GROMACS .gro file of C-alpha atoms in nm:
model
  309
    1UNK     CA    1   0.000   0.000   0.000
    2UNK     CA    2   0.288   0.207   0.098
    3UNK     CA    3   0.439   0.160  -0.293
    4UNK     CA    4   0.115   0.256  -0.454
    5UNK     CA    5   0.010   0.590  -0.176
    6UNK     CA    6  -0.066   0.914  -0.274
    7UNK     CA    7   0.252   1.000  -0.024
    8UNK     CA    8   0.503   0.839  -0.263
    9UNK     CA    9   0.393   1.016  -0.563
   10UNK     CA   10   0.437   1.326  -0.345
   11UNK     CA   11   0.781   1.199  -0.258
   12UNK     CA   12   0.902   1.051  -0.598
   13UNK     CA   13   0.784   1.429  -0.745
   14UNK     CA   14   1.033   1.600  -0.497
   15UNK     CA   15   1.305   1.386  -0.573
   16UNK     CA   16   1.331   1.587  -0.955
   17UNK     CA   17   1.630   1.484  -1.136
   18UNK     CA   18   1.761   1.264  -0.874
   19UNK     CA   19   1.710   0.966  -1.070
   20UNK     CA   20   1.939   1.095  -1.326
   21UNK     CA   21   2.241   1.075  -1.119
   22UNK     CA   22   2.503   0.810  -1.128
   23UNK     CA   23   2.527   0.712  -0.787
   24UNK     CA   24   2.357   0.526  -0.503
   25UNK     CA   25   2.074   0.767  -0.495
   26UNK     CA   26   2.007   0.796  -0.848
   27UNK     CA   27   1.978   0.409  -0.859
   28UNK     CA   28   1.775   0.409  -0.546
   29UNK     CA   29   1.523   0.694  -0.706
   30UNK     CA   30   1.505   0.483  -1.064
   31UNK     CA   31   1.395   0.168  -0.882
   32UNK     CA   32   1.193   0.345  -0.709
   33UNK     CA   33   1.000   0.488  -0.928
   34UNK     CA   34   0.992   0.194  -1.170
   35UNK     CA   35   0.830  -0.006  -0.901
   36UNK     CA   36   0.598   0.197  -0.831
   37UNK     CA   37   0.507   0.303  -1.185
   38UNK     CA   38   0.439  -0.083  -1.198
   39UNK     CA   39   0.230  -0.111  -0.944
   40UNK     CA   40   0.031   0.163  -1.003
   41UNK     CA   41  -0.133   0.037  -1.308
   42UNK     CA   42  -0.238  -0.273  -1.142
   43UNK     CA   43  -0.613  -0.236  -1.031
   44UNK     CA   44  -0.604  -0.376  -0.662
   45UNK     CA   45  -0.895  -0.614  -0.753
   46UNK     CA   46  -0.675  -0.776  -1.018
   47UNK     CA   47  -0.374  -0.818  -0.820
   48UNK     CA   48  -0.563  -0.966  -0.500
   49UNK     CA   49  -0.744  -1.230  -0.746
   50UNK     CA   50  -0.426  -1.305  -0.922
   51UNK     CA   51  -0.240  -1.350  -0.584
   52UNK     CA   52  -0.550  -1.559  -0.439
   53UNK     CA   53  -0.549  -1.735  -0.784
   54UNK     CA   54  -0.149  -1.842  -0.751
   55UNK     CA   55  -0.196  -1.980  -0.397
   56UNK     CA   56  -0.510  -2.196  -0.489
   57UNK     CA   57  -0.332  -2.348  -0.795
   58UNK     CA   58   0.029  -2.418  -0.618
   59UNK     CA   59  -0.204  -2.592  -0.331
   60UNK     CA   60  -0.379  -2.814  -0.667
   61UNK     CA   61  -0.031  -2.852  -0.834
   62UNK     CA   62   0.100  -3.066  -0.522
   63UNK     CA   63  -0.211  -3.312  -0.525
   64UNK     CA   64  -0.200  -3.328  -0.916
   65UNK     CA   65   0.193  -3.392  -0.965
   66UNK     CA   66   0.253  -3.729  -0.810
   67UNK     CA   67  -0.082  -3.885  -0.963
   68UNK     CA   68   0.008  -3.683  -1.313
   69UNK     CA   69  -0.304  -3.526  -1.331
   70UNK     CA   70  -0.304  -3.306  -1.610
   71UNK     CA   71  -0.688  -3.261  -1.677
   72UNK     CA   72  -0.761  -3.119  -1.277
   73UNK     CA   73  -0.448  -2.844  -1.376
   74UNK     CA   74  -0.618  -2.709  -1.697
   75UNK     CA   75  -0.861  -2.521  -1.566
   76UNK     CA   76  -0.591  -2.331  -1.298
   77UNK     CA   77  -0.365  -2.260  -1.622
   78UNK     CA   78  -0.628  -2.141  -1.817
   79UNK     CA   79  -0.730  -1.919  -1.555
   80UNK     CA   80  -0.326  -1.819  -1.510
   81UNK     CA   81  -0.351  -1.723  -1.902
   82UNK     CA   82  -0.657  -1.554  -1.893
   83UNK     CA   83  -0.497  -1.336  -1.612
   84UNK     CA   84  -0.211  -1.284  -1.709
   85UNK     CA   85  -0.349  -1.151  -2.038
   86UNK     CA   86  -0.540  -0.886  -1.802
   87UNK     CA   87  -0.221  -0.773  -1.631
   88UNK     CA   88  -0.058  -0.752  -2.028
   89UNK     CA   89  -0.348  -0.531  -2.102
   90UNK     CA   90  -0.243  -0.284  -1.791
   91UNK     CA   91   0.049  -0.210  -2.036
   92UNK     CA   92  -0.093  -0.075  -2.324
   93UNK     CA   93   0.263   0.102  -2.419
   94UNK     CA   94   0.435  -0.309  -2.445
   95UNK     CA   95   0.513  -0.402  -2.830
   96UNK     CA   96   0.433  -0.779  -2.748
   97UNK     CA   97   0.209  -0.926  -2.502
   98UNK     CA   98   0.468  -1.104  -2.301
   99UNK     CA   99   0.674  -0.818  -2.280
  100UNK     CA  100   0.577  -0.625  -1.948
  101UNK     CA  101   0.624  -1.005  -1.784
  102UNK     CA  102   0.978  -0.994  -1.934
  103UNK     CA  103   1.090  -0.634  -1.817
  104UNK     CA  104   0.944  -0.737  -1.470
  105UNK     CA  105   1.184  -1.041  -1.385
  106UNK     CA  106   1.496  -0.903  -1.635
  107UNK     CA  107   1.497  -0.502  -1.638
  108UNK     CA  108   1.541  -0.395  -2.020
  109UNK     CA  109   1.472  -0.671  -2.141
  110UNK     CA  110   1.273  -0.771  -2.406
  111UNK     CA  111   1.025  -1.037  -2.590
  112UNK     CA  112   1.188  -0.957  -2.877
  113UNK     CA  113   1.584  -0.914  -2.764
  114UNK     CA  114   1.489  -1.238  -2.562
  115UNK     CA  115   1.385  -1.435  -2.889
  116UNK     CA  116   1.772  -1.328  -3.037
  117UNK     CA  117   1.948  -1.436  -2.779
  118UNK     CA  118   1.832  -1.795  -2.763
  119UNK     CA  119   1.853  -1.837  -3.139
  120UNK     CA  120   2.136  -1.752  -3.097
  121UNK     CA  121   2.216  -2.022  -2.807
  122UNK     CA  122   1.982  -2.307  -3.036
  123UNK     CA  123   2.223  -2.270  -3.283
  124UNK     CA  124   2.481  -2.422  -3.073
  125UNK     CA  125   2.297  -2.619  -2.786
  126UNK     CA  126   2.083  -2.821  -3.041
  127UNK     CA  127   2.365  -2.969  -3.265
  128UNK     CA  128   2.541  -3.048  -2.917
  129UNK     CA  129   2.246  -3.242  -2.749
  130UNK     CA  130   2.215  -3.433  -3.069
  131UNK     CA  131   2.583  -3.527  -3.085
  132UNK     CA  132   2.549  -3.623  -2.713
  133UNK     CA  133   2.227  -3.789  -2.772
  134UNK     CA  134   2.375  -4.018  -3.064
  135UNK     CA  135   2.596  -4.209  -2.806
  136UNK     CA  136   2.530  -4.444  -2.554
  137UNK     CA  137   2.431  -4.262  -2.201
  138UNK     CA  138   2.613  -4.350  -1.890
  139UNK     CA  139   2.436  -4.558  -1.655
  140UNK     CA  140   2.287  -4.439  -1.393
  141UNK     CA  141   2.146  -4.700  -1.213
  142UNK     CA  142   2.413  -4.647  -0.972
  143UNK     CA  143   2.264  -4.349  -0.801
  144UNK     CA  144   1.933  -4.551  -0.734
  145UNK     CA  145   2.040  -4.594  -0.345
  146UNK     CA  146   1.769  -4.581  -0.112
  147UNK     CA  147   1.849  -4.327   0.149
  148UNK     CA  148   1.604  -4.178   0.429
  149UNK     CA  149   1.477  -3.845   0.417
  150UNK     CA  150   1.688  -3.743   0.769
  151UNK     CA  151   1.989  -3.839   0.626
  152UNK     CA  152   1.940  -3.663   0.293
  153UNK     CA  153   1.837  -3.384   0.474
  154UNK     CA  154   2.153  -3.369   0.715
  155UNK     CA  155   2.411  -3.380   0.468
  156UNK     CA  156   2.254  -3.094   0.213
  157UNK     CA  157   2.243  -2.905   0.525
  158UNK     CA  158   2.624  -2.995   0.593
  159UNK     CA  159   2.693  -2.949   0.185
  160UNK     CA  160   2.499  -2.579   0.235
  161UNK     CA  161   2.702  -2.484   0.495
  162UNK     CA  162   3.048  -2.597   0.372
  163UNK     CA  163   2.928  -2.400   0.057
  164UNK     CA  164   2.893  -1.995   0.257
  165UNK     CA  165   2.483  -2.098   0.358
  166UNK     CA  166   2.468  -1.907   0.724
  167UNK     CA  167   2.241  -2.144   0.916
  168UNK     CA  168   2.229  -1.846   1.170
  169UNK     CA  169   2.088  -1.632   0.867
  170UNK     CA  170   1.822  -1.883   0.743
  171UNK     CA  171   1.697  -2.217   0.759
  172UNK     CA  172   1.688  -2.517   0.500
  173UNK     CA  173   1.319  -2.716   0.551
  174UNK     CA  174   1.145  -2.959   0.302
  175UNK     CA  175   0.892  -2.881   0.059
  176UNK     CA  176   0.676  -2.994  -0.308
  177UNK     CA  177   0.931  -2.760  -0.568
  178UNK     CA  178   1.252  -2.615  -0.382
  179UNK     CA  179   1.282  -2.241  -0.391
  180UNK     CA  180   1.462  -1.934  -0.216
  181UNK     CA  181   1.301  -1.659   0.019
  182UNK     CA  182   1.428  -1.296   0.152
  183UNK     CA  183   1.229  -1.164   0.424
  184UNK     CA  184   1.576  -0.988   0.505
  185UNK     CA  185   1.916  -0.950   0.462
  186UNK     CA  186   1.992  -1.158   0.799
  187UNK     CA  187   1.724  -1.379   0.719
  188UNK     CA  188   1.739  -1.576   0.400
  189UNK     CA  189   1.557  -1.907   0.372
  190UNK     CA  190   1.529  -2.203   0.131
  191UNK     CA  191   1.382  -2.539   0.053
  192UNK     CA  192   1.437  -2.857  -0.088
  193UNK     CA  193   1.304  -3.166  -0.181
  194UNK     CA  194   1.372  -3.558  -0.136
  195UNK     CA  195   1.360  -3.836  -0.349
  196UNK     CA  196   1.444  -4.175  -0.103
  197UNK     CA  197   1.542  -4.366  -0.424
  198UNK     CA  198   1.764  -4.066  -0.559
  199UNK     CA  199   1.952  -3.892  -0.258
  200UNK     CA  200   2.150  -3.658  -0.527
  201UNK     CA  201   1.824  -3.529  -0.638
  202UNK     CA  202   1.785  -3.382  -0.265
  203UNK     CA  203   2.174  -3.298  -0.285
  204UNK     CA  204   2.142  -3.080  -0.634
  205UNK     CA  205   1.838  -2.943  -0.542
  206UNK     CA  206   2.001  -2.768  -0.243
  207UNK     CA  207   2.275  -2.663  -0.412
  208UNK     CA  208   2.135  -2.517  -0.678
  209UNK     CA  209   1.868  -2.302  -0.426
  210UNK     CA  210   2.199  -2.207  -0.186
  211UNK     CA  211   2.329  -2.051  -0.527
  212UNK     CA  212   2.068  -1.820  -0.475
  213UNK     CA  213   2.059  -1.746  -0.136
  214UNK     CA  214   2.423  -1.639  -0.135
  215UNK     CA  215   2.361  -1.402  -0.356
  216UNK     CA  216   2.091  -1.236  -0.191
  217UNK     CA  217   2.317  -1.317   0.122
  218UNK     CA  218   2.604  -1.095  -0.055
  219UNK     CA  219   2.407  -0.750  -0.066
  220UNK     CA  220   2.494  -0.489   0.136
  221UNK     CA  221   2.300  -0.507   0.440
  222UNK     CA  222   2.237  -0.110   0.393
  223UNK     CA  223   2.059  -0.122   0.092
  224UNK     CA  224   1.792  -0.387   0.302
  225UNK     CA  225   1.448  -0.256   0.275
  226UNK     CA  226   1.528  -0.028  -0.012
  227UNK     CA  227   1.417  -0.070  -0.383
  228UNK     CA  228   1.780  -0.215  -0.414
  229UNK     CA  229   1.776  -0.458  -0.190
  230UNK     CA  230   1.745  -0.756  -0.384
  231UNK     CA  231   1.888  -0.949  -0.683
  232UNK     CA  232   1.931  -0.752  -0.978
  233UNK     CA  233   1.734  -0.974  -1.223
  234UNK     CA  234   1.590  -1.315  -1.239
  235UNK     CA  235   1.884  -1.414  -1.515
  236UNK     CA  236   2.177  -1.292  -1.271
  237UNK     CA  237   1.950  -1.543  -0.989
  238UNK     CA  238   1.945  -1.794  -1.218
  239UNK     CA  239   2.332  -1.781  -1.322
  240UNK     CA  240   2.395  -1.818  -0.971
  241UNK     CA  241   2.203  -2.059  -0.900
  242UNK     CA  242   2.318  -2.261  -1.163
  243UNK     CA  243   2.688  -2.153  -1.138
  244UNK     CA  244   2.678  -2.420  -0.797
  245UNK     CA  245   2.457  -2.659  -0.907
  246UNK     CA  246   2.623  -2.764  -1.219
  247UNK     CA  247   2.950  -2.596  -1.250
  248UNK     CA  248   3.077  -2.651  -0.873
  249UNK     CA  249   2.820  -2.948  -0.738
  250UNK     CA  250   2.864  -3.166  -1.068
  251UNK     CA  251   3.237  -3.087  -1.100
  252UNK     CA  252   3.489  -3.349  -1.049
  253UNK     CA  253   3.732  -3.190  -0.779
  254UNK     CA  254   3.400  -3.107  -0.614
  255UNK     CA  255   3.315  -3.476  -0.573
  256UNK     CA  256   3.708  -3.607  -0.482
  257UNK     CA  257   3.657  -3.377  -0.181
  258UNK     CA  258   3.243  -3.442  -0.066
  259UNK     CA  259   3.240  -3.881  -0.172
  260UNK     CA  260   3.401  -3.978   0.107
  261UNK     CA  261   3.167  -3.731   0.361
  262UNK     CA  262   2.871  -3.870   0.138
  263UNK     CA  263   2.964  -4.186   0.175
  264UNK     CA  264   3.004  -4.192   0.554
  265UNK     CA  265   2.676  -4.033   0.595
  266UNK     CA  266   2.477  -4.255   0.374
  267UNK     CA  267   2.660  -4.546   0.516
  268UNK     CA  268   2.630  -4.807   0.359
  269UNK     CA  269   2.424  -4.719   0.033
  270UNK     CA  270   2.735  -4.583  -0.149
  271UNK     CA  271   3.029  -4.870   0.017
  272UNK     CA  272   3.076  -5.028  -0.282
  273UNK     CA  273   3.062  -4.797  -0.618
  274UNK     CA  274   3.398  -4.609  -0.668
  275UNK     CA  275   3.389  -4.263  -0.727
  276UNK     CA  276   3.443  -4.272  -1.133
  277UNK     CA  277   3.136  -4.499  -1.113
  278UNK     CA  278   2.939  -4.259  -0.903
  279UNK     CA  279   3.051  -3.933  -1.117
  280UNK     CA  280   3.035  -4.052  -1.442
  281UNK     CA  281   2.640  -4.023  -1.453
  282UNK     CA  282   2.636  -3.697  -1.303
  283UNK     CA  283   2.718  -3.572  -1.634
  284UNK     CA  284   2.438  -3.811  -1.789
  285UNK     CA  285   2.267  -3.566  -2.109
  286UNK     CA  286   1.927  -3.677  -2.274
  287UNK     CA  287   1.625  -3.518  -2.341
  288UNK     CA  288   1.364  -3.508  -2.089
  289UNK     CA  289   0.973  -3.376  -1.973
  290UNK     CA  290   1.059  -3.203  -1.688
  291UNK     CA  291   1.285  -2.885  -1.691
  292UNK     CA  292   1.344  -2.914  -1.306
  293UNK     CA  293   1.497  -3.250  -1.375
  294UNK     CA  294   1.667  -3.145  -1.685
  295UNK     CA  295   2.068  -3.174  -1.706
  296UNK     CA  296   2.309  -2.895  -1.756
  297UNK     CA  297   2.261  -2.932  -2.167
  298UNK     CA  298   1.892  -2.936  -2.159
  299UNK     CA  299   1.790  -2.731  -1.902
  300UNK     CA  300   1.809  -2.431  -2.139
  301UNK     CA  301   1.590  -2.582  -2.416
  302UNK     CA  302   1.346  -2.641  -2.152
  303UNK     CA  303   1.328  -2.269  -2.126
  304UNK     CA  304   1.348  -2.161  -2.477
  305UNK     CA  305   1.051  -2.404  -2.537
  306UNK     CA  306   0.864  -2.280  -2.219
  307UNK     CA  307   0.933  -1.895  -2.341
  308UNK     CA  308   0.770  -2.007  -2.735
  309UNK     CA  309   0.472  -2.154  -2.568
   0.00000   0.00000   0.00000
């Protein structure tokens, strides 16, 4: 309510030129105001259904998923569609439909300088996964170890840790689809998930959400509560994110050092596969459903095709 008052167009006014600047202050003003400009074109009726509309369909998601009901979800994304087509409309100014969606998570960007960029990428990535694709896939079989749920969660939470994740700045606690959460810049939370038959499923997906809690962790505590404190842009989260989960977590040198812990903690799931047996598959590349359980090859298509739907 505070973004959208009467009291911060007052104060936005008397800031002039400030935004111009090329400091803290001018960066502070620009946010400012671009959040706000947002905001205020949002009717308060639309924005309360659409947030009353995201809650109802996360809570059908979780019942649908394991039974792959696909028929109870239509109806939720038709309704997601149909509003987000209403908040498109709020932006009468946008060339393309999709772009005031865009500009929200990735400043600047566009539908259109999106749409260059990954035809640019397909024209590498889709040659490679069909090179990869044409030989035989490592098996991984090997990483089908049944492991409880206490002692997945234990050692993400010891992985986390030996990673930067300040338990005394945030907490690690199961959940449906693993995400991140900033309620403040000494409290920074996130979640995982568990597989029993697939304990590096738990493993990645902590890695890959402390990726983008230590960025959020890295901000300046000064600029908390401001416009500018948080990530920049949904793409710099995301390269973060990523940057640990595949990159460090799926690394080699990353795995001489954690095996050993990983075997001692999952005691004796792991005893007998060596570590170039246990590795190997890490690295497995083939063409999946799911974009969450996508490898580091796919993962992008899974976007690119998400972003033509």
């Amino acid at each position: 309510l505070r973004l959208v008052s009467d009291r911060m167009v007052d104060l936005l006014r008397a800031a002039g030129s400030f935004g111009e600047r090329d400091d803290l202050d001018g960066a502070l003003v620009r946010r400012a105001r671009r959040k706000h400009d947002r905001a205020r074109r949002l009717p308060a009726a639309l924005v309360r259904e659409s947030k009353q509309h995201s809650a109802a369909s996360y809570v059908a998601w979780t019942r649908a998923r394991p039974e792959g009901d696909f028929a109870s979800m239509r109806p939720y994304l038709e309704k997601s569609l149909e509003l987000s087509r209403r908040i498109a409309d709020c932006h009468p100014e946008a060339s393309h439909v999709l772009d005031p969606f865009v500009d929200e998570q990735d400043p600047g960007m566009t539908t259109e300088s999106v749409s260059r960029l990954f035809a640019e990428l397909r024209v590498a990535l889709v040659p490679l996964v069909e090179r990869i694709a044409s030989l035989p896939a490592p098996d991984d079989s090997v990483l089908r170890r049944h492991v409880p749920s206490a002692k997945q969660l234990a050692f993400s939470r010891e992985i986390a840790e030996a990673l930067g994740y300040d338990p005394a700045r945030g907490r690690i606690d199961e959940t449906h689809h693993p995400f991140m959460t900033r309620f403040h810049a000494g409290d920074v939370r996130i979640t995982t998930r568990v597989r029993e038959d697939d304990p590096t499923d738990c493993l990645f997906s902590t890695v890959h959400e402390v990726g983008h809690a230590l960025y959020e962790l890295g901000i300046d505590p000064g600029l908390d509560g401001s416009p500018l404190g948080h990530g920049a842009s949904a793409g710099i989260h995301e390269s973060q994110s990523r940057l640990y989960e595949n990159f460090v977590a799926r690394s080699l040198p990353f795995w001489r050092h954690v095996y050993p812990r990983m075997q001692a903690a999952f005691a004796p799931a792991f005893d007998d596969v060596p570590l170039e047996h246990f590795h190997r598959p890490l690295r497995r590349v083939e063409r999946s459903l799911i974009r969450t359980d996508a490898d580091e090859v796919t993962y992008n298509l899974h976007v690119m095709i998400h972003f033509d739907l």
